[in-house]
XYZ file of C-alpha atoms in Angstrom:
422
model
C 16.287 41.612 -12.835
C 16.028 38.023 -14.380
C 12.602 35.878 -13.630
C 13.636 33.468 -10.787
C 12.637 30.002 -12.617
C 10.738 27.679 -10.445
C 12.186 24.618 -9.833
C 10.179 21.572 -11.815
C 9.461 18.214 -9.479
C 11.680 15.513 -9.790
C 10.779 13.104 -13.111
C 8.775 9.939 -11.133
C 7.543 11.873 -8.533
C 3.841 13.654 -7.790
C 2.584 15.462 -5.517
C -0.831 14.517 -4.226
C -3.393 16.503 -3.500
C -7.308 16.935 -3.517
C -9.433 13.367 -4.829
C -6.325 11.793 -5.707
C -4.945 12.480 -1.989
C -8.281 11.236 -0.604
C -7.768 8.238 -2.817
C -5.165 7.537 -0.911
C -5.559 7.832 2.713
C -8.806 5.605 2.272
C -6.558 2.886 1.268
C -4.185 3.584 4.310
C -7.358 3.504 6.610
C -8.968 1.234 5.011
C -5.682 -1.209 5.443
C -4.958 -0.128 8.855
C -8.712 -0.875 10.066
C -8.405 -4.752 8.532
C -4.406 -5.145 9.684
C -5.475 -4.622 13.449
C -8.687 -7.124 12.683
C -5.998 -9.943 11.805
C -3.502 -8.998 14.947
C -0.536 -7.299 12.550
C 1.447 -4.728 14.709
C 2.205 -1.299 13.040
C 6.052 -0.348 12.793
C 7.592 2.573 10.780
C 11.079 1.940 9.087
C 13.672 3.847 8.025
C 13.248 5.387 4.749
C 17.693 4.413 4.347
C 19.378 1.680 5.063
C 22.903 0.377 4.679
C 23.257 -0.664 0.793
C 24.121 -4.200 1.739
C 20.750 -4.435 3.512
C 19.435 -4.556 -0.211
C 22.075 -6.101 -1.666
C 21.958 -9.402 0.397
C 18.526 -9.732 0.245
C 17.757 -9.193 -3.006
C 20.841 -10.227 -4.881
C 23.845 -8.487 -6.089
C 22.800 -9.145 -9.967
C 19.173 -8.605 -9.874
C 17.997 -5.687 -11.934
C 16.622 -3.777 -8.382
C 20.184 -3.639 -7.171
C 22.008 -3.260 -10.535
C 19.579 -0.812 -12.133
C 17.178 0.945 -9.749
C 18.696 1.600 -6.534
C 18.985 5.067 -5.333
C 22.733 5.091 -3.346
C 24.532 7.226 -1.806
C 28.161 7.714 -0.054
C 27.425 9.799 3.460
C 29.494 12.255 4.706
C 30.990 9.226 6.934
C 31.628 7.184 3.967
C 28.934 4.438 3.993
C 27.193 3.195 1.085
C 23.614 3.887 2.182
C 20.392 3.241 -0.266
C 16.291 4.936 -0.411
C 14.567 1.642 0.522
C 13.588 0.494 -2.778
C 11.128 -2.294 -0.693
C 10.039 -3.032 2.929
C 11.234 -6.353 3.439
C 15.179 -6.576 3.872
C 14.910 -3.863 6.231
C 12.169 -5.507 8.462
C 14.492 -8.674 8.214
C 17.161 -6.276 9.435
C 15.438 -4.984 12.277
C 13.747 -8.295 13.257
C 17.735 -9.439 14.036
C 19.060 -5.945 15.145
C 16.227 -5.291 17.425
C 16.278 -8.683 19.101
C 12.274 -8.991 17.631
C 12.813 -12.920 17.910
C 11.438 -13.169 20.980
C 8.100 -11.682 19.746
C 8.218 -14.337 16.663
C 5.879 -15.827 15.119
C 5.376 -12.286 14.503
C 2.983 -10.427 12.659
C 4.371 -7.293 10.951
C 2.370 -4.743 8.392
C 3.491 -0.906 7.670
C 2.846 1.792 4.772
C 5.048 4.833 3.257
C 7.110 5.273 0.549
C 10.232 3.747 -1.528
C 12.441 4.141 -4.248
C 13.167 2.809 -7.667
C 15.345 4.407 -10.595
C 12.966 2.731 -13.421
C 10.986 4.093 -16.325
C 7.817 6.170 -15.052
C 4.722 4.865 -16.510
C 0.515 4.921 -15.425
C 0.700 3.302 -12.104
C 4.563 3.537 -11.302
C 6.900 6.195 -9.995
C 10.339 6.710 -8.826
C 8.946 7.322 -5.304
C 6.233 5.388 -4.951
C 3.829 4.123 -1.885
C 3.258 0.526 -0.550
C 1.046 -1.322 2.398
C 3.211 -4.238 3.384
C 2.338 -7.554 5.523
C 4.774 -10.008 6.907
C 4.813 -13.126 9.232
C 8.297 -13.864 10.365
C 9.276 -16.829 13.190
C 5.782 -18.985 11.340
C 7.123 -22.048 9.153
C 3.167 -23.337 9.025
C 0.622 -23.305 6.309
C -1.328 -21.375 7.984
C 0.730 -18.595 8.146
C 0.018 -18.235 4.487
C -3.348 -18.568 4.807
C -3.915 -16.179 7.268
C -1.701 -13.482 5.568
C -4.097 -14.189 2.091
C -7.532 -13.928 3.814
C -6.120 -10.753 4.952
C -4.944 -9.648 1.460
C -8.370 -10.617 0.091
C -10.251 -9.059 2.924
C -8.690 -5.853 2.265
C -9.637 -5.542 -1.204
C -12.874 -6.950 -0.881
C -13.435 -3.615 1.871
C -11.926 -1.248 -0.487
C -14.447 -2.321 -3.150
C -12.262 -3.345 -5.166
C -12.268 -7.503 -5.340
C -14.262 -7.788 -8.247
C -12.460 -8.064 -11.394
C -9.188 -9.035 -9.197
C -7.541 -12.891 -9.312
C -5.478 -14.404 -6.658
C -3.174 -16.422 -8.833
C -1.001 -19.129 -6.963
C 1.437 -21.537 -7.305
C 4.021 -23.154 -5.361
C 8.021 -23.334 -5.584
C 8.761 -25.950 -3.230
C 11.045 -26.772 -0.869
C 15.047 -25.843 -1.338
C 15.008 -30.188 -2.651
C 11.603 -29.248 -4.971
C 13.462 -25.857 -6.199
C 16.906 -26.615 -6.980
C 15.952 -29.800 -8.831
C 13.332 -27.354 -10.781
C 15.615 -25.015 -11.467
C 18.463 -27.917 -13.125
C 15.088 -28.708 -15.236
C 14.672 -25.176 -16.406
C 18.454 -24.438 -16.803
C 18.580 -27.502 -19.111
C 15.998 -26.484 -21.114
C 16.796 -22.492 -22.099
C 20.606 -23.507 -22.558
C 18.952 -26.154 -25.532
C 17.086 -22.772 -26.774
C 19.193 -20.782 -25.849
C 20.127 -18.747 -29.230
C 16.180 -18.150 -29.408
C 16.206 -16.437 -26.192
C 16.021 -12.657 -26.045
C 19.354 -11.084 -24.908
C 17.677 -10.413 -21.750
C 16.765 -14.148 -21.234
C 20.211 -14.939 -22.086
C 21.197 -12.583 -19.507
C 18.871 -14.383 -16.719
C 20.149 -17.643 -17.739
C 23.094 -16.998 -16.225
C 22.278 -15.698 -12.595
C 18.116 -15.838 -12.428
C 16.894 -18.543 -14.521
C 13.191 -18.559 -13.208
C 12.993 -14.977 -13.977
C 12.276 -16.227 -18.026
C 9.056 -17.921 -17.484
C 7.190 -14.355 -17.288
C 9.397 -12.641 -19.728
C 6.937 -10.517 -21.964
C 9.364 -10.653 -24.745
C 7.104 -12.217 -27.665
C 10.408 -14.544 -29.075
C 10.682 -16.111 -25.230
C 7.119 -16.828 -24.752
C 7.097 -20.222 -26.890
C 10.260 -21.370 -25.331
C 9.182 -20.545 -21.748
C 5.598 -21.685 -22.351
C 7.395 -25.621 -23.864
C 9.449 -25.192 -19.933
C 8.388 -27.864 -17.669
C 6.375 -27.226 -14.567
C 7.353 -27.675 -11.174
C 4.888 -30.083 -10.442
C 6.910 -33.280 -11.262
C 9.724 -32.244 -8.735
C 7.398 -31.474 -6.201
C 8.479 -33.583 -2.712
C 5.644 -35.171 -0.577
C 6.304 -32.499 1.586
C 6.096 -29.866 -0.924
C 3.210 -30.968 -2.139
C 1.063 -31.603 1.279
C 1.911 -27.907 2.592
C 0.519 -26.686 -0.679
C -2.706 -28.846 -0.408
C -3.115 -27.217 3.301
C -2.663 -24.190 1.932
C -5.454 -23.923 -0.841
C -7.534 -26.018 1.624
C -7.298 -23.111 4.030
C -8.000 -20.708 1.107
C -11.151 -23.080 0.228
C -12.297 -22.658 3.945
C -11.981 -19.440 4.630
C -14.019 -18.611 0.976
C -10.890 -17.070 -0.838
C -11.378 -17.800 -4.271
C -7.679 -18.729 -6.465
C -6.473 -19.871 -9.387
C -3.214 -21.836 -9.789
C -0.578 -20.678 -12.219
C 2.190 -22.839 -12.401
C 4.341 -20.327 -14.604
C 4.277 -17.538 -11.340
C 8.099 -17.427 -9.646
C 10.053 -15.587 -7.598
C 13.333 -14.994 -8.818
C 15.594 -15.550 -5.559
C 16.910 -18.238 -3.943
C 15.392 -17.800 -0.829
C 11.911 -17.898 -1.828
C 9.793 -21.252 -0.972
C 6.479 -22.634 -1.337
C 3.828 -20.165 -1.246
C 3.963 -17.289 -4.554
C 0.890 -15.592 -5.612
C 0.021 -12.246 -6.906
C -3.655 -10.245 -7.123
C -4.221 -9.176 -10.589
C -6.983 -7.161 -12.685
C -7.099 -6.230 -16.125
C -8.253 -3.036 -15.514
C -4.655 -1.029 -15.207
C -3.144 -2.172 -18.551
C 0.057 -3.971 -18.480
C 0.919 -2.953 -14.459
C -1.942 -5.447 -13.442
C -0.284 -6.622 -10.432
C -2.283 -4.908 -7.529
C -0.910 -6.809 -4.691
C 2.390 -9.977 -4.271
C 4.329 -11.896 -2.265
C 5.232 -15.237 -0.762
C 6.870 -17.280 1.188
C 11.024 -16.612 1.937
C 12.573 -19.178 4.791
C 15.693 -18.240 3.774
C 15.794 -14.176 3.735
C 16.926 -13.783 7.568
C 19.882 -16.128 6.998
C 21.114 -14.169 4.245
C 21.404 -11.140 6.382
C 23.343 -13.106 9.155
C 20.446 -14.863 11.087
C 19.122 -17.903 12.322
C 17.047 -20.157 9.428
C 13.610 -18.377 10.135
C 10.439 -19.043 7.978
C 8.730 -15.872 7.023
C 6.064 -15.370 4.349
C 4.594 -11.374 3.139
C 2.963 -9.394 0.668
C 3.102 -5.981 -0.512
C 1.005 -3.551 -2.264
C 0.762 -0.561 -4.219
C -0.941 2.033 -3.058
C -1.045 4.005 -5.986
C -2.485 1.074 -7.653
C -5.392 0.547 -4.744
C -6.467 4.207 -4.867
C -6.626 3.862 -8.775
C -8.971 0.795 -9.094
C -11.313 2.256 -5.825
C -14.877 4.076 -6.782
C -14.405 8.194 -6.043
C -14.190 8.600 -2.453
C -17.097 11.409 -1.182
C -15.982 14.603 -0.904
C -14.915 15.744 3.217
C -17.546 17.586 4.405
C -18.078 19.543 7.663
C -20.596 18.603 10.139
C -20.866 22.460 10.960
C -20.387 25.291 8.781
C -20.387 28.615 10.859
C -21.613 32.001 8.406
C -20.641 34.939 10.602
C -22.488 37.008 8.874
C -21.546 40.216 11.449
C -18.143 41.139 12.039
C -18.649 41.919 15.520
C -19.435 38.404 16.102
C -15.865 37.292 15.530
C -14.501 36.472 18.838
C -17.937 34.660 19.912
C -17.416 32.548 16.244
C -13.771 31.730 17.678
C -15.030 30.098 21.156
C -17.879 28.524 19.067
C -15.443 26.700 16.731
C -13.174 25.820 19.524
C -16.057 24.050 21.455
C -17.164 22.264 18.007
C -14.506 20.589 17.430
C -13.553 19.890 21.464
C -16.958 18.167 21.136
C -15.810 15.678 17.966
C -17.744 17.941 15.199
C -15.870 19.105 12.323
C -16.188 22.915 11.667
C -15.266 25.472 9.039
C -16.443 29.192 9.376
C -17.249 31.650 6.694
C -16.128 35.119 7.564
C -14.573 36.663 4.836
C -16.010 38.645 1.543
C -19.407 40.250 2.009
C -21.420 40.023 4.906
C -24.543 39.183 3.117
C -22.849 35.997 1.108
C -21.259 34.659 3.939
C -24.447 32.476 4.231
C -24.598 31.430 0.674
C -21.002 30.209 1.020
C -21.615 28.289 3.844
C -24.640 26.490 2.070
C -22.264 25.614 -0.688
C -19.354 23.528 1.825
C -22.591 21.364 1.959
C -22.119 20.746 5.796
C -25.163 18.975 7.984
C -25.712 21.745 9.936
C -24.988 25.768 9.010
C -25.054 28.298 11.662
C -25.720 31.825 10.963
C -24.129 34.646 13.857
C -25.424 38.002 14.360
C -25.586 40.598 16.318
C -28.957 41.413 17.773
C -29.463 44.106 20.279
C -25.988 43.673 21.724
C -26.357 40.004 21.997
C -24.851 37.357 19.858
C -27.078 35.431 18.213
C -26.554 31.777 16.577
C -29.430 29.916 14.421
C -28.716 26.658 13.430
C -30.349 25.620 9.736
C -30.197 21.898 9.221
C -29.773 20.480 5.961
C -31.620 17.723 4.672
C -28.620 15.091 5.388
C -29.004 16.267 9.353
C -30.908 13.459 10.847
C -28.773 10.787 8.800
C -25.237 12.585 10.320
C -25.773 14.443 13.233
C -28.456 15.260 15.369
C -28.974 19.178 15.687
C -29.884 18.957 19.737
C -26.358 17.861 19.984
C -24.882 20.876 18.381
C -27.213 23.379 20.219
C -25.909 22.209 23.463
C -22.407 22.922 22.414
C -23.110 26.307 21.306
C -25.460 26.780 24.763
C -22.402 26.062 26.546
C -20.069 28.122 24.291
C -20.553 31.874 25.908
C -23.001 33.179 28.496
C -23.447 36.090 26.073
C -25.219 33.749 23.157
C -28.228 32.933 22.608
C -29.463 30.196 20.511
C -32.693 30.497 18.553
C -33.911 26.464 17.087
């Protein structure tokens, strides 16, 4: 009979398990503990959405849609597409839902999308996000709030140092499109310099070639001018209240006048969180300000502004997490004692206190292995003239985690049949 071969994972995805797992769900706690802090409600999407969803939103020549979107034809015939981003589909469901009458309203959720692009340190196929969003709030503050909340959440994961909120402004839609006329004007009178990807952009996402990393675009983008000369009043006072804000609350920036965002709909407010320390995918955290998403997708002009993150990224750049330990590690170190070790568990862990019990292998090493889960408290069950006895043995970390009276009452009250020796 021929070997059965195993099937091999998918190229771009992992499977996470052990620190790199524990990486992980400290960001996720670690971001839901700071979302509620700041008044963001939780909401899970749907991992699928109709194609045009995504191809609204993000534009039917950008390299997401063109390149990297994983879509399908259902059984019923749709065109459906693996998210490859939160947004559209929390603009969807803002309109579909009738969430309007809950605007300005403050958004975040966490799980996993999908991009067809080349796997590299950092980036996957599948990958993970934390995402923010204030939709229904045209207001500086908006922005504000949604960065202090960015920077407060890497500053609890440890992680701020060594990180850079760099910001700029786009501008209104009058600010923008006389920006963009600038820049146009400019690449088409350098135009055979330009790499043929820049050529490509030139046609259908100009902005996109200020951060081109192609090393024959750089001079030519670098010689661009800035936005700041088209700026309107207007423009130009919501950014001031914004980096006043940012100056209040203590959230240290740094402008960059060459930071974009490639679609239309994007105004104002563009920044990103970036550190050194994970090569060329230094981009730990993004977003910005997009008044003109919802119409795009069939809605009323509504001002929205959000961020996203990479949660690959965040577990990568945080110190080792500790390793789980149990409060109570039970060493049934007599067979008999099974049953009794069952009710004791059960009223361990009814009580709050994580348990693990040791009754397999030898007898006699049962307490060895117990010592070595390092729990606070270890518990060794015999059987001593027909009664069941239970010792505890604290560990030196006892008095800092958990106070041993508390577990001897829950093991008093476990069977009439035990008794407990301190």
């Amino acid at each position: 009979m021929a070997k059965i071969q195993t099937p091999q994972p998918v190229r771009g995805t992992q499977d996470i398990f052990g620190e790199d797992q524990e990486r992980f769900q400290h960001v996720v706690d670690v971001f839901d503990r700071v979302r509620r802090l700041y008044g963001f409600k939780g909401v899970q999407m749907p991992v699928f959405e109709p194609t045009a969803v995504f191809a609204r939103s993000l534009g039917e020549t950008t390299d997401v849609v063109s390149k990297e979107m994983y879509s399908f034809e259902d059984r019923g015939g749709d065109s459906l597409t693996l998210r490859p981003e939160f947004t559209a589909g929390i603009a969807r469901a803002f309109l579909t839902n009738g969430w309007q009458q809950h605007a300005p309203l403050k958004i975040s959720t966490h799980g996993p999308l999908f991009r067809y692009e080349r796997p590299q340190k950092g980036r996957y196929r599948q990958f993970h996000q934390l995402d923010a969003e204030i939709i229904g709030a045209g207001e500086a503050a908006a922005d504000v709030d949604l960065l202090c909340f960015a920077d407060q959440l890497l500053r609890e994961l440890g992680i701020s140092e060594g990180v850079t909120l760099q910001l700029n402004t786009l501008g209104d839609a009058q600010s923008r499109d006389a920006w963009r006329d600038a820049l146009v004007e400019h690449f088409q009178a350098h135009r055979a310099d330009l790499s043929p990807d820049s050529q490509d952009r030139l046609e259908r996402n100009p902005l996109r070639i200020l951060d081109s990393k192609e090393r024959q675009d750089r001079p030519i983008a670098d010689s661009a001018p800035d936005i700041d000369a088209y700026l309107s009043n207007e423009a130009k006072e919501f950014f001031a209240q914004v980096t006043e804000g940012l100056d209040a609350c203590r959230v240290a920036w740094t402008r960059n006048s060459r930071l974009v965002r490639g679609l239309d709909y994007y105004r104002h407010t563009a920044f990103e969180f970036v550190t050194d320390r994970l090569g060329a995918q230094g981009t730990v955290l993004a977003g910005g300000r997009y008044d003109g998403l919802i119409e795009s997708l069939g809605g009323p002009a509504t001002p929205a502004v959000g961020w996203a993150a990479g949660i690959e990224r965040l577990g990568m750049l945080i110190d080792e997490p500790e390793r789980p330990t149990p409060d109570v590690a039970l060493a049934v170190e007599d067979n008999a004692a099974m049953n009794h070790a069952y009710q004791i568990l059960s009223r361990l862990r009814e009580n709050g206190l994580s348990a693990e019990m040791i009754a397999t292998g030898s007898p006699r090493k049962r307490y060895d292995k117990a010592v070595k889960t390092a729990a606070k408290v270890i518990i060794s069950l015999n059987m001593i003239e027909g009664k069941i006895t239970a010792q505890p043995r604290s560990s030196e970390a006892t008095d800092e985690y958990i106070a041993v009276g508390n577990v001897l009452e829950t093991l008093a009250a476990a069977s009439s049949d035990l008794v407990v020796k301190s």
